[in-house]
Coordinates of C-alpha atoms and ligand atoms in Angstrom, one line a residue:
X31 CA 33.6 0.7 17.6
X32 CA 37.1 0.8 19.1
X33 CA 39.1 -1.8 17.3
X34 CA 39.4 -2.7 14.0
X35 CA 38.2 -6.2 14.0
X36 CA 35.2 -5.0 15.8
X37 CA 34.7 -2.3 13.2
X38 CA 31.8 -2.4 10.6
X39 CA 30.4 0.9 8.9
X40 CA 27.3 2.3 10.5
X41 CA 24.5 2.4 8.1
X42 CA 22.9 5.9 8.5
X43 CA 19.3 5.4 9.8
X44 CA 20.2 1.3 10.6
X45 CA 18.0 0.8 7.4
X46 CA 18.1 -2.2 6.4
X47 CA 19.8 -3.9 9.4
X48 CA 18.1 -6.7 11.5
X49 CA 18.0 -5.6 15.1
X50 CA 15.6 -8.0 16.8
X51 CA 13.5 -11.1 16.2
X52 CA 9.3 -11.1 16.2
X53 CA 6.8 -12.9 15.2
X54 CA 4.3 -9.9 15.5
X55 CA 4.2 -8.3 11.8
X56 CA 6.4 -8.3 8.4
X57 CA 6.6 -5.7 6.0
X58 CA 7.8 -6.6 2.4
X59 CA 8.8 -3.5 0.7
X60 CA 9.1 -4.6 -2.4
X61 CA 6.0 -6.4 -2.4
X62 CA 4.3 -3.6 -0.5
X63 CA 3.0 -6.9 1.2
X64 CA 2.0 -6.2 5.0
X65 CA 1.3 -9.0 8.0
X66 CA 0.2 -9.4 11.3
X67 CA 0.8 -12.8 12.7
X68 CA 0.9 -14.3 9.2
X69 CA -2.3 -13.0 8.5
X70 CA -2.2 -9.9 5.1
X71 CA -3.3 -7.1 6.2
X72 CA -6.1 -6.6 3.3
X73 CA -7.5 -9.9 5.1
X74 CA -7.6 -8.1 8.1
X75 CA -8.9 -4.9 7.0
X76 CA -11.6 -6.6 4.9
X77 CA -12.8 -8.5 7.5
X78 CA -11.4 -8.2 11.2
X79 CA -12.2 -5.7 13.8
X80 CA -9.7 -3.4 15.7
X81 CA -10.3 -5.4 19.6
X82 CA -9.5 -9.1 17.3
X83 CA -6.1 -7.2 15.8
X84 CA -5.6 -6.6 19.4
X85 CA -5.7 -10.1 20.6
X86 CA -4.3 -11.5 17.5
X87 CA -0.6 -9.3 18.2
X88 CA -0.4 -9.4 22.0
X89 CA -1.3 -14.3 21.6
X90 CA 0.0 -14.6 17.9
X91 CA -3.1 -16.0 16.8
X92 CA -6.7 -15.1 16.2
X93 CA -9.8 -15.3 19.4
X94 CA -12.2 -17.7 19.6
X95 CA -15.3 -16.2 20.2
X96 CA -15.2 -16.4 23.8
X97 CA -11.7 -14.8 24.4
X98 CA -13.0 -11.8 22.1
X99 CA -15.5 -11.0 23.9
X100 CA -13.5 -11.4 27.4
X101 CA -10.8 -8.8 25.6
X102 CA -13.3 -6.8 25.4
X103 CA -14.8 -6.7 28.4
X104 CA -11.6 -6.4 29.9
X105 CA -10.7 -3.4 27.9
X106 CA -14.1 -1.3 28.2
X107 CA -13.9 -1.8 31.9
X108 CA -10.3 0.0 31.5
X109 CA -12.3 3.0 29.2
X110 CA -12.6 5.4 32.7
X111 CA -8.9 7.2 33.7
X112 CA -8.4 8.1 36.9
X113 CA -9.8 11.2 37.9
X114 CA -6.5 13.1 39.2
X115 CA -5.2 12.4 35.3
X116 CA -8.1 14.0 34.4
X117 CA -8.0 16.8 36.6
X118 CA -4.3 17.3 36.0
X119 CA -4.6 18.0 32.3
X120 CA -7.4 20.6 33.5
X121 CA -4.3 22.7 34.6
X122 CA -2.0 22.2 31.7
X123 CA -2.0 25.4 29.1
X124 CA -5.0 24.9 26.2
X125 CA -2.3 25.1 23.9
X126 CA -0.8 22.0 24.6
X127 CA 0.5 20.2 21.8
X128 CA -1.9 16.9 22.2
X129 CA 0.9 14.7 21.7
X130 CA 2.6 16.2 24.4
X131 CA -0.8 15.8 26.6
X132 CA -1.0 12.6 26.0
X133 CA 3.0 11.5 26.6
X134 CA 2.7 13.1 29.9
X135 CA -0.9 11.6 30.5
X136 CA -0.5 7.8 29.8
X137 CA 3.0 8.6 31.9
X138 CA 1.2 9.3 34.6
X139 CA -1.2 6.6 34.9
X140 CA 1.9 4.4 36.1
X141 CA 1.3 5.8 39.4
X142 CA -2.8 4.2 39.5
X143 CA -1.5 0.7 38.8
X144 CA 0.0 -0.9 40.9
X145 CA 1.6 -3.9 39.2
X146 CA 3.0 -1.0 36.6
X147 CA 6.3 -1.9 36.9
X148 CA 5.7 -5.6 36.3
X149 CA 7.5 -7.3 33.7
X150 CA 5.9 -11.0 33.9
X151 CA 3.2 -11.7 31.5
X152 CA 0.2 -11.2 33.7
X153 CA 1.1 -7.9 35.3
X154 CA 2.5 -6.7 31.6
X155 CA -0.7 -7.7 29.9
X156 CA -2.6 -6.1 32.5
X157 CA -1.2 -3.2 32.4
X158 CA -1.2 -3.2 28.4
X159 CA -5.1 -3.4 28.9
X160 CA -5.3 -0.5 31.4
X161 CA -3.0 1.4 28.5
X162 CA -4.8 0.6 25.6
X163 CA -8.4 1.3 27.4
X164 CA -7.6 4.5 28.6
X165 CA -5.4 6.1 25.3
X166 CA -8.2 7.2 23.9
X167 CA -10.5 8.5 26.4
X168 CA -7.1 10.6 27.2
X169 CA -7.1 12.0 23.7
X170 CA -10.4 12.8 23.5
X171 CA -10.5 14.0 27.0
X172 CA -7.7 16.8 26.2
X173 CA -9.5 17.8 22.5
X174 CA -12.5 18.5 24.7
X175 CA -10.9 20.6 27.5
X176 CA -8.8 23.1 25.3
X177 CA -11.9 23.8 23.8
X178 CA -13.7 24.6 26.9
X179 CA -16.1 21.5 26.4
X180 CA -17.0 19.0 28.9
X181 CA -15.4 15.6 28.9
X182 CA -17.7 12.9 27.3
X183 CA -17.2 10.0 29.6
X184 CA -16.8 6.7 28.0
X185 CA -19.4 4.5 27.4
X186 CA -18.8 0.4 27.7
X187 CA -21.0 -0.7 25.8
X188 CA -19.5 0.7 22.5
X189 CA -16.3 -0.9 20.9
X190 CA -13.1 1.6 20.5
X191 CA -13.2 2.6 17.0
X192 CA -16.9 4.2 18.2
X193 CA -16.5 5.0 22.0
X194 CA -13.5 7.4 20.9
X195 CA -15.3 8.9 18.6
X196 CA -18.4 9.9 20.5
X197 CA -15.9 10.9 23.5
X198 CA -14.6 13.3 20.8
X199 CA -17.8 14.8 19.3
X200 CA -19.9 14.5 21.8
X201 CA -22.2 12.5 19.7
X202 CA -23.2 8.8 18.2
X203 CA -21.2 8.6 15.1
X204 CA -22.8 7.2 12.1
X205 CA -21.7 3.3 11.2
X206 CA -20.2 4.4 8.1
X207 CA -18.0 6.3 9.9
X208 CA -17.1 3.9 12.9
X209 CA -16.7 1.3 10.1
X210 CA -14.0 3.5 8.4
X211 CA -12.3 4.2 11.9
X212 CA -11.8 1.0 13.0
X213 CA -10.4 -0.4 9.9
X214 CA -8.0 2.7 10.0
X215 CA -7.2 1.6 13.6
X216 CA -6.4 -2.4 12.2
X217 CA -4.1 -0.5 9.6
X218 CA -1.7 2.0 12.2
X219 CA -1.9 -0.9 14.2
X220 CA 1.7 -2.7 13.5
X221 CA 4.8 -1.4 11.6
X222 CA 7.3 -4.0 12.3
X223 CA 10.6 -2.1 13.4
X224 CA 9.3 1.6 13.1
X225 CA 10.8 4.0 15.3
X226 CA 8.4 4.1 17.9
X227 CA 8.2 0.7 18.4
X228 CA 11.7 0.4 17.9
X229 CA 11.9 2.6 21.3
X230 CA 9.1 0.7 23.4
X231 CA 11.6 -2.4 22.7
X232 CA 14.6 -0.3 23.5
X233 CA 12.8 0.8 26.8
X234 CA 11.3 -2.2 27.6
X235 CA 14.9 -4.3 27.2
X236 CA 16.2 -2.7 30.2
X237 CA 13.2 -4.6 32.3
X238 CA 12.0 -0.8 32.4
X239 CA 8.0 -0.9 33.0
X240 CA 5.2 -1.1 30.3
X241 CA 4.2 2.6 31.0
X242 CA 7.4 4.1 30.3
X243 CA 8.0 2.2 27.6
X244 CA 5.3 2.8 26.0
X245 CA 5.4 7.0 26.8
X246 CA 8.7 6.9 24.8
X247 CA 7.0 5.4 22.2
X248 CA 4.0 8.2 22.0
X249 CA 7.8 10.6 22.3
X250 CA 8.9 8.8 19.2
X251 CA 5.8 9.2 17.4
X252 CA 5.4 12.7 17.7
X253 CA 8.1 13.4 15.0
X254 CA 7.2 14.9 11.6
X255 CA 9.0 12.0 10.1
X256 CA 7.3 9.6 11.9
X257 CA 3.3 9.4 12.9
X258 CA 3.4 13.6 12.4
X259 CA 3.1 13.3 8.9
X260 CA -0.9 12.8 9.1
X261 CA -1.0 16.0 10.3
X262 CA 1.5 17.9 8.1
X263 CA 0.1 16.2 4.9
X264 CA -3.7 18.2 5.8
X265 CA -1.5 21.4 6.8
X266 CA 0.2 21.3 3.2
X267 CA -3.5 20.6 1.6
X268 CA -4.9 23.9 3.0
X269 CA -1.7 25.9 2.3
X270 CA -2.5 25.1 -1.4
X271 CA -5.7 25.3 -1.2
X272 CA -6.3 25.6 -4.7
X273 CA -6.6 22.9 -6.7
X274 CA -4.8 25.0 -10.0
X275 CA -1.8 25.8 -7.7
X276 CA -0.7 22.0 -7.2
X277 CA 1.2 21.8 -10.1
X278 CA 3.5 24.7 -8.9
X279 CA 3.2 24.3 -5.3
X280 CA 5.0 20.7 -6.0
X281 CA 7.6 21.8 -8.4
X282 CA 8.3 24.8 -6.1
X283 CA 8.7 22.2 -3.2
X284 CA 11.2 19.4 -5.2
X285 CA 13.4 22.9 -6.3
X286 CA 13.8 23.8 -3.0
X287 CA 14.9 20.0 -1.9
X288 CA 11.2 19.9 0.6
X289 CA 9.4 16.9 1.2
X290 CA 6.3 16.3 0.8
X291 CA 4.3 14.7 3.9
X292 CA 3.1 11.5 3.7
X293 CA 5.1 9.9 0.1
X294 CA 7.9 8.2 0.4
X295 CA 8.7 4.9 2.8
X296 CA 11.6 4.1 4.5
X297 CA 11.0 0.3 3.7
X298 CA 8.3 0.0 1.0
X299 CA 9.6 0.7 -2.3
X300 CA 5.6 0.3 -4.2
X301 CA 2.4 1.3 -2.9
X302 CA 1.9 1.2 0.7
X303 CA -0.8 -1.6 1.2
X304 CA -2.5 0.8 3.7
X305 CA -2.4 3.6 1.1
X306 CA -4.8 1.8 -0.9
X307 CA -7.9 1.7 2.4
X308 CA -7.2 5.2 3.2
X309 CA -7.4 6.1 -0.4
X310 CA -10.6 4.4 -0.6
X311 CA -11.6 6.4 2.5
X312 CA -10.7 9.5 1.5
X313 CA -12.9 9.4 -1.6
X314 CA -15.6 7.9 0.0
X315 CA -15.6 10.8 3.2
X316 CA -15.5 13.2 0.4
X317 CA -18.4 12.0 -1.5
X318 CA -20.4 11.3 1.7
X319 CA -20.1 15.0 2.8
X320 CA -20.0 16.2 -0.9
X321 CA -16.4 18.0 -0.7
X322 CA -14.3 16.4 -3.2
X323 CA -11.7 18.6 -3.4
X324 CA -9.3 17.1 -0.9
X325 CA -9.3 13.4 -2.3
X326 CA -8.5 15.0 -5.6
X327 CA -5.9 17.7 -4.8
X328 CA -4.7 14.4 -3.1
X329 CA -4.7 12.3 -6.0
X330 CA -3.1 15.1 -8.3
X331 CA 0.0 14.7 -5.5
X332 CA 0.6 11.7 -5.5
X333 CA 0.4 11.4 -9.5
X334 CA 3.1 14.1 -9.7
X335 CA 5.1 12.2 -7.0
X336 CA 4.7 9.1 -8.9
X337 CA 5.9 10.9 -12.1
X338 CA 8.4 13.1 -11.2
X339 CA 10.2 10.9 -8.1
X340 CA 8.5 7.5 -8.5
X341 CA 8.0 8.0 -5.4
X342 CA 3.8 6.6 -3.4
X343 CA 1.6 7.8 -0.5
X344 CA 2.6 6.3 2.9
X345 CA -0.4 6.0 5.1
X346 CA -0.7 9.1 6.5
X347 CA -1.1 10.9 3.0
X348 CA -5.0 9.9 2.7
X349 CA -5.6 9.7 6.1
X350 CA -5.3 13.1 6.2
X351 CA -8.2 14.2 4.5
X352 CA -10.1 10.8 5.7
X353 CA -9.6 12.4 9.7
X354 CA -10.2 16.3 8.0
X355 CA -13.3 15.0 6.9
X356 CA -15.0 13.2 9.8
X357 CA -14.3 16.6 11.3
X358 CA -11.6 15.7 13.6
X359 CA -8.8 18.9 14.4
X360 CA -5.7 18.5 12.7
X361 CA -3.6 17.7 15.6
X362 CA -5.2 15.1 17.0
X363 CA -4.4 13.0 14.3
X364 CA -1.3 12.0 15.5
X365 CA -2.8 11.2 18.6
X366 CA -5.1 8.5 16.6
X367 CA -2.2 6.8 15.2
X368 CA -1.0 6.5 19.1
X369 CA -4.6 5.1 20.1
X370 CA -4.1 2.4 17.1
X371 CA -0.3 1.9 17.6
X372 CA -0.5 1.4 21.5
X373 CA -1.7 -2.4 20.1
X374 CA 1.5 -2.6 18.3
X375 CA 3.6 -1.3 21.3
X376 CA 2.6 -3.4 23.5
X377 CA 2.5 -6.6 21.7
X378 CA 6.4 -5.9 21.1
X379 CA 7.1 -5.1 24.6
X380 CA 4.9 -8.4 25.7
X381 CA 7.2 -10.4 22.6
X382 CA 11.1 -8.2 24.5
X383 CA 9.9 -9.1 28.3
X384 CA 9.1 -12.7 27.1
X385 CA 12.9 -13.5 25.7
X386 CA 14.5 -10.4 26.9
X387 CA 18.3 -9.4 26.3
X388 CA 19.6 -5.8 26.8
X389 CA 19.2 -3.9 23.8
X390 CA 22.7 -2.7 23.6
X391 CA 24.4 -1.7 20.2
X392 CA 27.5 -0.4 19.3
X393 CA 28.7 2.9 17.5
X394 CA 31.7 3.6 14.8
X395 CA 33.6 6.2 16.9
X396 CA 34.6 8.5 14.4
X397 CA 35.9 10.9 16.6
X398 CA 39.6 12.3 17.6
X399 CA 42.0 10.2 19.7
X400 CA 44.9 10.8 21.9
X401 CA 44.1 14.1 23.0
X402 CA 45.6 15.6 25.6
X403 CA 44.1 17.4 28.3
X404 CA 45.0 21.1 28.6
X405 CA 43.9 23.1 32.2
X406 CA 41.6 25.8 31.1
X407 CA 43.6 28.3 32.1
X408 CA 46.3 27.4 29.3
X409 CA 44.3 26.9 26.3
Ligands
COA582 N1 9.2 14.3 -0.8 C1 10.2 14.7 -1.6 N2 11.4 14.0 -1.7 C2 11.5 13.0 -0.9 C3 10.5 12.5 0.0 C4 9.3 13.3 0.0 N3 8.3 12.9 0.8 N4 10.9 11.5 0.7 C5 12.1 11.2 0.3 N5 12.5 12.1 -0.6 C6 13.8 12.2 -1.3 C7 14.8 12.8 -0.4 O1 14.8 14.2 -0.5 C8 16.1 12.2 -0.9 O2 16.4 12.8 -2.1 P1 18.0 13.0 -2.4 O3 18.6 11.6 -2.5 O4 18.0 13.8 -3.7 O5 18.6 13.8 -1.3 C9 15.6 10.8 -1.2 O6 14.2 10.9 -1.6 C10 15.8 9.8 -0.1 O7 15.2 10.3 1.1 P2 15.4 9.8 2.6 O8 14.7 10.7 3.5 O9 16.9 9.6 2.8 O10 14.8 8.4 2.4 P3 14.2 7.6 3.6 O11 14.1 6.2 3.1 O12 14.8 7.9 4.9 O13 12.7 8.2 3.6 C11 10.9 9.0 4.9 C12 11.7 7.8 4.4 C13 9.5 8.5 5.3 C14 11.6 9.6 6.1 C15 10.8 10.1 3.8 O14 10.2 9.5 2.6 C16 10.0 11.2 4.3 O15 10.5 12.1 5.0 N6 8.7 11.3 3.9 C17 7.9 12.4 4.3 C18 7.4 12.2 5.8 C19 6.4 11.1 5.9 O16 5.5 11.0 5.2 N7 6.6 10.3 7.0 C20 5.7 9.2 7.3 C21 6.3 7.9 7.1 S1 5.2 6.6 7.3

């Protein structure tokens, strides 16, 4: 800021600082207490499906049977992508990053909607169904081609939680397993003021369209400090491999000032109230294809993180080895967060176009002043 009166210290990170209003989702970090809508997210979780969380954060209240089932028809009929998207990410390089795939994918889709750029409440919602239908065939879609397979076309008459995952596999997943999914989907759903959906406001203050907004979100999430921790946490698992080098491996990390992917919170200060599912999931993937060993080289870290840092799992740590288990590659976690979070997103950019104002903060200058110019040639 340039004047004094103006001037206030910048808190590194903004954390702590209130930077907009919602009614969309609360997280008490001291509590470790998360809500949608009012509504705890263990209520949810227990008993709610991922298409109700849906309608619940983009009309602040739960369906009544009727409007559930109209959601839902609304959004299977959105499952197909156009086929030029399709055909695009044929020619991209198999080694794409599938975050990066899927950025430049849902980007793209702006081009088959026409009302795209609309910012009223019908087009917006419109085009957050068209979004949040097609996220996840575009996921799946891209797992399938770098691997040379064929592209499982979506099928309308399954829910998301299971259409994604037989678009992935290639096969009817078992209802154990679509059970887990879409509770993990109700859990990445909202984050309050996370990065990501920090951006998607950001974006979608400058009456920017839902599509963009939403891309920069998918940008956001990408980060290892953000939704890439899922996937680092299972890289560090199979680095240690070993059960008996845990211990060591840990200490080595906290000596040389590493962190360790998936523990710690920016805002919860106790356990992580969607820890405590994907814990459960974790244990209950491991005993269901008889491979303990990630749960409990899990558990070992996050006791020695308790003990030595007091710090607790965020929710990527166990959904790590929940994803590794169902058999899903190690990078397209991050994408699953996205398919969950793109509820999230767009209920926030719904909530900014519906009472918009510029998102437009200020920074503490801390640079030189008076300077004076010098031509090249003299200095
Ligand atoms: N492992 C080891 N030490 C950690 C740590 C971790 N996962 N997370 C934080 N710390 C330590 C930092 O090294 C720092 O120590 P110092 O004060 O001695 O320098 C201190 O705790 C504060 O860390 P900081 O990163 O400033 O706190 P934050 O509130 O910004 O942290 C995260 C929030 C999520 C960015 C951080 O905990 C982290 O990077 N975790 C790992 C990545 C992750 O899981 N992200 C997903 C979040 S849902």
């Amino acid at each position: 800021m340039s004047t004094a009166t103006e001037s206030t210290a910048a808190t590194a990170g903004l954390r702590g600082v209130v930077a907009a209003q919602s009614a969309i989702g609360d997280v008490n970090g001291e509590e470790g207490k998360l809500i949608y809508q009012g509504y705890d997210i263990h209520d949810l979780a227990e008993h709610s499906t991922f298409e109700e969380v849906i309608f619940l954060l983009w009309n602040g209240r739960l369906p009544k049977q009727d409007e559930l089932t109209e959601l839902q028809d609304r959004i299977r009929r959105n499952y197909e992508v156009p086929a030029p998207v399709l055909e695009m990410m044929k020619q991209f390089p198999k080694t794409a990053d599938p975050m990066d795939v899927l950025r430049t994918a849902v980007s793209s889709l702006d081009f088959y909607d026409d009302h795209g750029h609309g910012t009223d409440r019908d087009s917006a919602v419109r085009a957050a169904v068209r979004i949040t239908g097609q996220i996840g065939t575009i996921a799946a879609a891209w797992d399938r081609i770098r691997n040379g397979k064929e592209v499982i076309a979506p099928d309308k008459n399954l829910g998301i939680a299971e259409n994604f995952l037989h678009m992935l596999r290639g096969e009817k997943p078992d209802a154990d397993e679509v059970k887990i999914f879409d509770i993990a989907l109700i859990l990445h759903a909202d984050h309050e003021l996370n990065a990501s959906t920090f951006t998607t406001r950001v974006v979608a203050g400058t009456l920017a369209g839902m599509y963009g907004a939403v891309t920069a979100g998918i940008a956001a999430l990408a980060g290892p400090l953000h939704g890439g921790a899922n996937t680092n946490v299972m890289k560090m698992l199979i680095e240690i491999d070993d059960p008996a080098k845990i211990d060591s491996w840990v200490d080595k990390a906290l000596e040389e000032k590493r962190k360790i992917m998936g523990i710690g919170h920016a805002v919860y200060k106790t356990e992580d109230p969607r820890a405590t599912w994907l814990r459960k999931f974790s244990k209950q993937m491991g005993e269901k294809k008889g491979e303990m060993k990630w749960y409990e080289m899990s558990q070992r870290i996050e006791q020695l993180m308790h003990e030595k840092k007091g710090m607790f799992p965020n929710v990527d740590f166990y959904a790590a080895s929940t994803y590794y288990l169902m058999g899903i590659a190690l990078d397209m976690y991050t994408p699953i967060f996205a398919v969950s979070r793109i509820s999230g997103w767009t209920g926030h950019i719904l909530e900014q176009y519906g009472n918009n104002k510029l998102i437009r903060p200020r920074a503490e200058y801390i640079g030189k002043r008076d300077q004076k110019y010098v031509p090249v040639a003299e200095r």
